[in-house]
Amino acid sequence: MHTAVTVQAVDYPSQSAALHAIRQRVFVHGQGIDPALERDSADAGAVHVLAMAADGQWVGTGRLVIDAAGEHGRIGRMAVLPDWRGQGVGAAMLQWLEQQARQRGVSRLQLHAQLPALALYLRAGWLPCGPEFVEASLPHLPLHKRLDGAMAVGGELAAQAALACIISTTGRQLRLLAPLLDPGLLDAPLVLDSLRALAARRQPVQVQILVDDPTAIVRCGGAALALLQRRPSVFSIRQRSLDHTTSANALAVNDRGYWLQRPSAASPDGQAGLPWRPSTQRVLQAFEQDWSCAADCPELRPLRL
């Protein structure tokens, strides 16, 4: 198993050979992209990152290009050597580049995600902002992320991305209001995989879930319900009292300032802070008031065979 990598900023003039070598191997040789597209005029003024393995080998690279006004940035040229994929290298570089953008006062970020790497960005809180398109002969999806406030969430994929991000960034506590366990959302592969990973952590995690109709949930069944019933030490479920509710009709909030609110559980559209701490306490208080008035759900307890 690979050891952890070190992510660091690099000076482009002195390290251009190293980062272009990675990009050549990944984009030109690995994906068949035209060599003329591997580099461009933005390289000279971009913020570049390289990921280094414990043995000193460079294994990944990426860049941040900031516009002239200093308000918007674009992350791109994200490349990880084949043997190092799936090791968290891309996620580490993405986090570093986002932090650099924040430190430089950038308020909004964009990127074009290759579809095979889409889950990496969605779990990091990047939301779709347009239709799929072809770039350099490969399918991409445009994504964006706001660093200075809440983001509008529109469409099923955006809602799945926001919820997966909230689950993945949870420290020890996650709260969900999902009236019918949100069919099509909680059981979407991106979200369900994030829930499974959260439940499988070694450190203690508490997930509180409010629902409205336990009988209907049992009748529909599904993978999300099965997971919750298998891990009662992690997931606590109560039925919301609709006479005393103060929450939106669907929400998620964790202990690290990430949240999602949707006015209607029947629609994926809403608003999310990924993170946006100024609104976190308001969302959390609404959930906790509903939780204090909620009742146990014997219908959803795991079966004892």
mmCIF file of C-alpha atoms in Angstrom:
data_model
loop_
_atom_site.group_PDB
_atom_site.id
_atom_site.type_symbol
_atom_site.label_atom_id
_atom_site.label_comp_id
_atom_site.label_asym_id
_atom_site.label_seq_id
_atom_site.Cartn_x
_atom_site.Cartn_y
_atom_site.Cartn_z
ATOM 1 C CA MET A 1 0.000 0.000 0.000
ATOM 2 C CA HIS A 2 1.272 3.442 -0.882
ATOM 3 C CA THR A 3 2.289 5.812 1.878
ATOM 4 C CA ALA A 4 0.808 9.288 2.158
ATOM 5 C CA VAL A 5 1.941 11.942 -0.290
ATOM 6 C CA THR A 6 3.099 15.473 0.406
ATOM 7 C CA VAL A 7 1.341 18.230 -1.527
ATOM 8 C CA GLN A 8 3.271 21.430 -2.104
ATOM 9 C CA ALA A 9 3.329 24.572 -4.202
ATOM 10 C CA VAL A 10 6.049 24.683 -6.834
ATOM 11 C CA ASP A 11 7.727 27.401 -8.801
ATOM 12 C CA TYR A 12 6.744 26.923 -12.434
ATOM 13 C CA PRO A 13 10.063 27.928 -14.064
ATOM 14 C CA SER A 14 12.070 25.524 -11.906
ATOM 15 C CA GLN A 15 9.591 22.622 -11.794
ATOM 16 C CA SER A 16 7.914 22.864 -15.196
ATOM 17 C CA ALA A 17 9.723 19.765 -16.447
ATOM 18 C CA ALA A 18 8.347 17.665 -13.572
ATOM 19 C CA LEU A 19 4.739 18.750 -13.887
ATOM 20 C CA HIS A 20 4.717 18.568 -17.689
ATOM 21 C CA ALA A 21 6.183 15.054 -17.491
ATOM 22 C CA ILE A 22 3.195 13.954 -15.400
ATOM 23 C CA ARG A 23 0.715 15.715 -17.670
ATOM 24 C CA GLN A 24 2.335 14.221 -20.769
ATOM 25 C CA ARG A 25 2.124 10.719 -19.334
ATOM 26 C CA VAL A 26 -1.496 11.078 -18.171
ATOM 27 C CA PHE A 27 -3.057 13.234 -20.896
ATOM 28 C CA VAL A 28 -0.984 12.617 -24.032
ATOM 29 C CA HIS A 29 0.169 9.023 -23.627
ATOM 30 C CA GLY A 30 -2.654 7.778 -21.417
ATOM 31 C CA GLN A 31 -5.666 9.548 -22.959
ATOM 32 C CA GLY A 32 -4.459 10.343 -26.458
ATOM 33 C CA ILE A 33 -4.891 14.100 -26.102
ATOM 34 C CA ASP A 34 -3.158 16.299 -28.677
ATOM 35 C CA PRO A 35 0.264 17.288 -27.241
ATOM 36 C CA ALA A 36 -0.415 20.881 -28.296
ATOM 37 C CA LEU A 37 -3.286 21.023 -25.754
ATOM 38 C CA GLU A 38 -1.258 19.808 -22.794
ATOM 39 C CA ARG A 39 0.233 23.249 -22.121
ATOM 40 C CA ASP A 40 -0.974 26.778 -22.758
ATOM 41 C CA SER A 41 -0.188 30.424 -22.018
ATOM 42 C CA ALA A 42 -1.925 30.250 -18.612
ATOM 43 C CA ASP A 43 0.775 27.960 -17.210
ATOM 44 C CA ALA A 44 3.256 30.781 -16.644
ATOM 45 C CA GLY A 45 0.958 32.723 -14.293
ATOM 46 C CA ALA A 46 -0.876 29.820 -12.650
ATOM 47 C CA VAL A 47 -0.533 28.488 -9.115
ATOM 48 C CA HIS A 48 0.865 24.962 -9.519
ATOM 49 C CA VAL A 49 0.924 22.028 -7.137
ATOM 50 C CA LEU A 50 2.897 18.793 -7.169
ATOM 51 C CA ALA A 51 2.268 15.709 -5.022
ATOM 52 C CA MET A 52 5.385 13.886 -3.835
ATOM 53 C CA ALA A 53 5.618 10.285 -2.606
ATOM 54 C CA ALA A 54 7.782 9.311 0.355
ATOM 55 C CA ASP A 55 10.569 8.218 -1.996
ATOM 56 C CA GLY A 56 10.707 11.661 -3.626
ATOM 57 C CA GLN A 57 8.797 10.702 -6.783
ATOM 58 C CA TRP A 58 6.393 13.252 -8.203
ATOM 59 C CA VAL A 59 3.043 11.449 -8.640
ATOM 60 C CA GLY A 60 0.446 14.151 -9.342
ATOM 61 C CA THR A 61 -0.040 17.744 -10.391
ATOM 62 C CA GLY A 62 -2.733 20.389 -10.788
ATOM 63 C CA ARG A 63 -3.069 24.118 -11.227
ATOM 64 C CA LEU A 64 -5.189 27.144 -10.275
ATOM 65 C CA VAL A 65 -5.657 30.030 -12.721
ATOM 66 C CA ILE A 66 -7.074 33.248 -11.226
ATOM 67 C CA ASP A 67 -8.720 35.931 -13.355
ATOM 68 C CA ALA A 68 -7.402 39.497 -13.597
ATOM 69 C CA ALA A 69 -9.922 40.792 -11.041
ATOM 70 C CA GLY A 70 -8.841 38.165 -8.522
ATOM 71 C CA GLU A 71 -12.430 37.054 -7.849
ATOM 72 C CA HIS A 72 -12.798 33.907 -9.945
ATOM 73 C CA GLY A 73 -10.510 30.943 -10.439
ATOM 74 C CA ARG A 74 -10.345 27.808 -12.537
ATOM 75 C CA ILE A 75 -8.784 24.565 -11.348
ATOM 76 C CA GLY A 76 -7.470 22.313 -14.072
ATOM 77 C CA ARG A 77 -4.731 20.072 -15.441
ATOM 78 C CA MET A 78 -5.406 17.660 -12.569
ATOM 79 C CA ALA A 79 -3.315 14.570 -13.278
ATOM 80 C CA VAL A 80 -2.326 11.581 -11.127
ATOM 81 C CA LEU A 81 -0.009 8.792 -12.294
ATOM 82 C CA PRO A 82 -1.868 5.494 -12.888
ATOM 83 C CA ASP A 83 -0.269 3.567 -10.018
ATOM 84 C CA TRP A 84 -1.306 6.267 -7.556
ATOM 85 C CA ARG A 85 -4.983 6.632 -8.442
ATOM 86 C CA GLY A 86 -7.462 5.764 -5.751
ATOM 87 C CA GLN A 87 -4.954 6.728 -3.034
ATOM 88 C CA GLY A 88 -6.395 10.155 -2.217
ATOM 89 C CA VAL A 89 -3.782 12.064 -4.228
ATOM 90 C CA GLY A 90 -6.334 13.925 -6.344
ATOM 91 C CA ALA A 91 -8.426 14.832 -3.302
ATOM 92 C CA ALA A 92 -5.361 16.151 -1.468
ATOM 93 C CA MET A 93 -4.316 18.335 -4.406
ATOM 94 C CA LEU A 94 -7.858 19.623 -4.879
ATOM 95 C CA GLN A 95 -8.109 20.588 -1.220
ATOM 96 C CA TRP A 96 -4.754 22.378 -1.394
ATOM 97 C CA LEU A 97 -5.748 24.352 -4.486
ATOM 98 C CA GLU A 98 -9.083 25.356 -2.941
ATOM 99 C CA GLN A 99 -7.264 26.590 0.166
ATOM 100 C CA GLN A 100 -4.894 28.629 -1.961
ATOM 101 C CA ALA A 101 -7.892 30.194 -3.706
ATOM 102 C CA ARG A 102 -9.430 31.164 -0.349
ATOM 103 C CA GLN A 103 -6.183 32.698 0.861
ATOM 104 C CA ARG A 104 -6.034 34.811 -2.300
ATOM 105 C CA GLY A 105 -9.596 36.114 -1.866
ATOM 106 C CA VAL A 106 -11.126 34.111 -4.716
ATOM 107 C CA SER A 107 -14.897 33.826 -4.225
ATOM 108 C CA ARG A 108 -15.881 31.344 -6.941
ATOM 109 C CA LEU A 109 -14.171 28.423 -8.631
ATOM 110 C CA GLN A 110 -14.878 26.470 -11.796
ATOM 111 C CA LEU A 111 -13.475 23.346 -13.380
ATOM 112 C CA HIS A 112 -14.189 20.920 -16.205
ATOM 113 C CA ALA A 113 -14.337 17.394 -14.796
ATOM 114 C CA GLN A 114 -13.633 14.336 -16.889
ATOM 115 C CA LEU A 115 -16.503 11.943 -16.261
ATOM 116 C CA PRO A 116 -14.373 9.077 -14.828
ATOM 117 C CA ALA A 117 -13.124 11.472 -12.111
ATOM 118 C CA LEU A 118 -16.504 13.105 -11.475
ATOM 119 C CA ALA A 119 -17.136 11.478 -8.076
ATOM 120 C CA LEU A 120 -13.917 13.005 -6.685
ATOM 121 C CA TYR A 121 -15.202 16.527 -7.306
ATOM 122 C CA LEU A 122 -18.829 15.904 -6.348
ATOM 123 C CA ARG A 123 -17.825 14.549 -2.934
ATOM 124 C CA ALA A 124 -15.697 17.679 -2.446
ATOM 125 C CA GLY A 125 -18.740 19.927 -2.827
ATOM 126 C CA TRP A 126 -18.472 20.853 -6.493
ATOM 127 C CA LEU A 127 -21.879 21.167 -8.162
ATOM 128 C CA PRO A 128 -22.856 20.856 -11.853
ATOM 129 C CA CYS A 129 -23.363 24.171 -13.640
ATOM 130 C CA GLY A 130 -24.139 23.117 -17.208
ATOM 131 C CA PRO A 131 -24.654 20.202 -19.576
ATOM 132 C CA GLU A 132 -22.092 17.576 -20.456
ATOM 133 C CA PHE A 133 -19.765 18.559 -23.317
ATOM 134 C CA VAL A 134 -16.716 17.280 -25.203
ATOM 135 C CA GLU A 135 -13.308 18.848 -24.620
ATOM 136 C CA ALA A 136 -10.070 17.488 -26.097
ATOM 137 C CA SER A 137 -12.162 14.590 -27.493
ATOM 138 C CA LEU A 138 -13.249 13.532 -23.970
ATOM 139 C CA PRO A 139 -16.632 13.983 -22.221
ATOM 140 C CA HIS A 140 -16.605 16.559 -19.417
ATOM 141 C CA LEU A 141 -19.077 18.142 -17.022
ATOM 142 C CA PRO A 142 -18.710 21.789 -15.932
ATOM 143 C CA LEU A 143 -18.669 22.224 -12.150
ATOM 144 C CA HIS A 144 -18.486 25.201 -9.829
ATOM 145 C CA LYS A 145 -17.960 25.935 -6.147
ATOM 146 C CA ARG A 146 -18.641 29.076 -4.136
ATOM 147 C CA LEU A 147 -16.170 29.884 -1.377
ATOM 148 C CA ASP A 148 -17.903 32.890 0.194
ATOM 149 C CA GLY A 149 -21.507 31.825 0.742
ATOM 150 C CA ALA A 150 -24.317 29.364 0.139
ATOM 151 C CA MET A 151 -24.867 27.781 -3.272
ATOM 152 C CA ALA A 152 -28.059 27.113 -5.173
ATOM 153 C CA VAL A 153 -28.717 23.404 -5.673
ATOM 154 C CA GLY A 154 -30.614 22.507 -8.824
ATOM 155 C CA GLY A 155 -31.304 19.017 -10.127
ATOM 156 C CA GLU A 156 -30.789 15.494 -8.846
ATOM 157 C CA LEU A 157 -27.040 15.269 -9.469
ATOM 158 C CA ALA A 158 -26.395 18.550 -7.633
ATOM 159 C CA ALA A 159 -28.465 17.389 -4.649
ATOM 160 C CA GLN A 160 -26.636 14.059 -4.607
ATOM 161 C CA ALA A 161 -23.283 15.856 -4.769
ATOM 162 C CA ALA A 162 -24.165 18.238 -1.932
ATOM 163 C CA LEU A 163 -25.409 15.420 0.302
ATOM 164 C CA ALA A 164 -22.431 13.166 -0.466
ATOM 165 C CA CYS A 165 -20.104 16.056 0.387
ATOM 166 C CA ILE A 166 -21.868 16.659 3.723
ATOM 167 C CA ILE A 167 -21.675 12.973 4.612
ATOM 168 C CA SER A 168 -18.039 12.634 3.560
ATOM 169 C CA THR A 169 -16.911 15.695 5.556
ATOM 170 C CA THR A 170 -18.748 14.704 8.745
ATOM 171 C CA GLY A 171 -16.577 14.544 11.834
ATOM 172 C CA ARG A 172 -18.610 12.825 14.549
ATOM 173 C CA GLN A 173 -22.187 14.041 14.074
ATOM 174 C CA LEU A 174 -24.565 14.137 11.102
ATOM 175 C CA ARG A 175 -28.238 15.124 11.136
ATOM 176 C CA LEU A 176 -30.678 14.262 8.348
ATOM 177 C CA LEU A 177 -34.325 15.156 7.842
ATOM 178 C CA ALA A 178 -35.528 12.743 5.165
ATOM 179 C CA PRO A 179 -39.326 12.308 5.359
ATOM 180 C CA LEU A 180 -39.414 9.073 3.332
ATOM 181 C CA LEU A 181 -35.644 8.400 3.378
ATOM 182 C CA ASP A 182 -35.491 10.484 0.209
ATOM 183 C CA PRO A 183 -35.905 7.825 -2.518
ATOM 184 C CA GLY A 184 -33.600 8.630 -5.414
ATOM 185 C CA LEU A 185 -31.289 10.634 -3.160
ATOM 186 C CA LEU A 186 -30.201 8.611 -0.113
ATOM 187 C CA ASP A 187 -30.118 5.454 -2.211
ATOM 188 C CA ALA A 188 -28.203 7.041 -5.112
ATOM 189 C CA PRO A 189 -24.817 5.256 -5.446
ATOM 190 C CA LEU A 190 -22.787 8.410 -4.742
ATOM 191 C CA VAL A 191 -24.707 9.103 -1.519
ATOM 192 C CA LEU A 192 -25.138 5.506 -0.400
ATOM 193 C CA ASP A 193 -21.417 4.794 -0.809
ATOM 194 C CA SER A 194 -20.658 7.871 1.308
ATOM 195 C CA LEU A 195 -23.052 6.669 4.025
ATOM 196 C CA ARG A 196 -21.475 3.217 4.014
ATOM 197 C CA ALA A 197 -18.001 4.702 4.356
ATOM 198 C CA LEU A 198 -19.172 6.901 7.236
ATOM 199 C CA ALA A 199 -20.740 3.941 9.054
ATOM 200 C CA ALA A 200 -17.573 1.878 8.576
ATOM 201 C CA ARG A 201 -15.234 4.365 10.266
ATOM 202 C CA ARG A 202 -13.366 3.180 13.317
ATOM 203 C CA GLN A 203 -13.988 6.324 15.342
ATOM 204 C CA PRO A 204 -17.480 6.817 16.856
ATOM 205 C CA VAL A 205 -20.016 8.517 14.585
ATOM 206 C CA GLN A 206 -23.582 9.511 15.434
ATOM 207 C CA VAL A 207 -26.174 9.960 12.685
ATOM 208 C CA GLN A 208 -29.603 11.241 13.716
ATOM 209 C CA ILE A 209 -32.385 10.860 11.140
ATOM 210 C CA LEU A 210 -35.891 12.330 11.243
ATOM 211 C CA VAL A 211 -38.599 10.749 9.089
ATOM 212 C CA ASP A 212 -42.328 11.359 8.621
ATOM 213 C CA ASP A 213 -43.884 8.034 7.614
ATOM 214 C CA PRO A 214 -42.137 4.897 8.943
ATOM 215 C CA THR A 215 -44.841 2.601 7.580
ATOM 216 C CA ALA A 216 -44.353 3.857 4.035
ATOM 217 C CA ILE A 217 -40.572 3.550 4.417
ATOM 218 C CA VAL A 218 -40.864 -0.100 5.489
ATOM 219 C CA ARG A 219 -43.248 -0.790 2.623
ATOM 220 C CA CYS A 220 -40.817 0.640 0.053
ATOM 221 C CA GLY A 221 -37.696 -0.909 1.616
ATOM 222 C CA GLY A 222 -34.466 -0.277 -0.275
ATOM 223 C CA ALA A 223 -30.715 -0.180 0.241
ATOM 224 C CA ALA A 224 -30.707 2.928 2.451
ATOM 225 C CA LEU A 225 -33.133 1.397 4.950
ATOM 226 C CA ALA A 226 -31.172 -1.859 4.979
ATOM 227 C CA LEU A 227 -27.972 0.024 5.828
ATOM 228 C CA LEU A 228 -29.611 1.946 8.669
ATOM 229 C CA GLN A 229 -31.063 -1.235 10.146
ATOM 230 C CA ARG A 230 -27.716 -3.054 9.967
ATOM 231 C CA ARG A 231 -25.917 -0.329 11.923
ATOM 232 C CA PRO A 232 -28.219 0.753 14.796
ATOM 233 C CA SER A 233 -25.175 1.823 16.827
ATOM 234 C CA VAL A 234 -24.506 4.512 14.225
ATOM 235 C CA PHE A 235 -27.974 5.501 12.995
ATOM 236 C CA SER A 236 -30.741 6.760 15.302
ATOM 237 C CA ILE A 237 -34.160 7.283 13.705
ATOM 238 C CA ARG A 238 -37.170 9.191 15.013
ATOM 239 C CA GLN A 239 -40.533 10.239 13.577
ATOM 240 C CA ARG A 240 -41.011 13.986 13.275
ATOM 241 C CA SER A 241 -43.986 15.652 14.919
ATOM 242 C CA LEU A 242 -45.567 17.635 12.113
ATOM 243 C CA ASP A 243 -47.483 19.736 14.665
ATOM 244 C CA HIS A 244 -44.248 21.122 16.090
ATOM 245 C CA THR A 245 -41.886 21.161 13.126
ATOM 246 C CA THR A 246 -39.589 24.137 12.549
ATOM 247 C CA SER A 247 -37.367 22.697 9.823
ATOM 248 C CA ALA A 248 -37.437 22.865 6.089
ATOM 249 C CA ASN A 249 -39.021 19.777 4.539
ATOM 250 C CA ALA A 250 -35.624 18.158 3.980
ATOM 251 C CA LEU A 251 -32.184 18.979 5.339
ATOM 252 C CA ALA A 252 -28.739 17.668 6.175
ATOM 253 C CA VAL A 253 -26.173 19.284 8.470
ATOM 254 C CA ASN A 254 -22.900 18.039 9.924
ATOM 255 C CA ASP A 255 -20.577 19.183 12.694
ATOM 256 C CA ARG A 256 -18.119 20.890 10.339
ATOM 257 C CA GLY A 257 -20.306 23.622 8.901
ATOM 258 C CA TYR A 258 -21.679 21.788 5.842
ATOM 259 C CA TRP A 259 -25.447 21.823 5.264
ATOM 260 C CA LEU A 260 -28.209 21.352 2.694
ATOM 261 C CA GLN A 261 -31.806 22.589 2.891
ATOM 262 C CA ARG A 262 -34.625 21.802 0.446
ATOM 263 C CA PRO A 263 -38.074 23.427 0.718
ATOM 264 C CA SER A 264 -39.725 20.242 -0.581
ATOM 265 C CA ALA A 265 -38.637 16.658 -0.040
ATOM 266 C CA ALA A 266 -40.217 15.866 -3.408
ATOM 267 C CA SER A 267 -37.771 18.167 -5.228
ATOM 268 C CA PRO A 268 -33.951 18.072 -5.293
ATOM 269 C CA ASP A 269 -33.717 21.863 -5.525
ATOM 270 C CA GLY A 270 -32.527 23.875 -2.553
ATOM 271 C CA GLN A 271 -29.537 25.651 -1.060
ATOM 272 C CA ALA A 272 -26.277 24.378 0.420
ATOM 273 C CA GLY A 273 -23.280 25.649 2.349
ATOM 274 C CA LEU A 274 -20.242 23.521 1.459
ATOM 275 C CA PRO A 275 -19.194 24.828 3.924
ATOM 276 C CA TRP A 276 -20.841 28.081 4.964
ATOM 277 C CA ARG A 277 -20.668 28.364 8.743
ATOM 278 C CA PRO A 278 -22.671 31.597 9.229
ATOM 279 C CA SER A 279 -25.872 29.655 8.443
ATOM 280 C CA THR A 280 -24.954 26.343 10.069
ATOM 281 C CA GLN A 281 -26.268 27.179 13.547
ATOM 282 C CA ARG A 282 -29.665 28.197 12.192
ATOM 283 C CA VAL A 283 -30.043 24.928 10.285
ATOM 284 C CA LEU A 284 -28.811 22.895 13.257
ATOM 285 C CA GLN A 285 -31.161 24.583 15.729
ATOM 286 C CA ALA A 286 -34.162 23.864 13.503
ATOM 287 C CA PHE A 287 -33.241 20.184 13.398
ATOM 288 C CA GLU A 288 -32.614 19.912 17.136
ATOM 289 C CA GLN A 289 -35.991 21.454 17.968
ATOM 290 C CA ASP A 290 -37.703 18.902 15.744
ATOM 291 C CA TRP A 291 -35.617 16.065 17.207
ATOM 292 C CA SER A 292 -36.630 16.983 20.770
ATOM 293 C CA CYS A 293 -40.325 16.627 19.838
ATOM 294 C CA ALA A 294 -39.919 13.470 17.764
ATOM 295 C CA ALA A 295 -41.011 9.944 18.671
ATOM 296 C CA ASP A 296 -39.247 6.595 18.417
ATOM 297 C CA CYS A 297 -39.823 4.504 15.290
ATOM 298 C CA PRO A 298 -40.325 0.862 16.341
ATOM 299 C CA GLU A 299 -41.282 0.028 12.739
ATOM 300 C CA LEU A 300 -37.748 0.831 11.593
ATOM 301 C CA ARG A 301 -35.844 -1.092 14.229
ATOM 302 C CA PRO A 302 -33.674 -3.911 12.885
ATOM 303 C CA LEU A 303 -35.287 -7.331 12.872
ATOM 304 C CA ARG A 304 -34.089 -9.716 15.588
ATOM 305 C CA LEU A 305 -34.008 -13.208 14.088
#
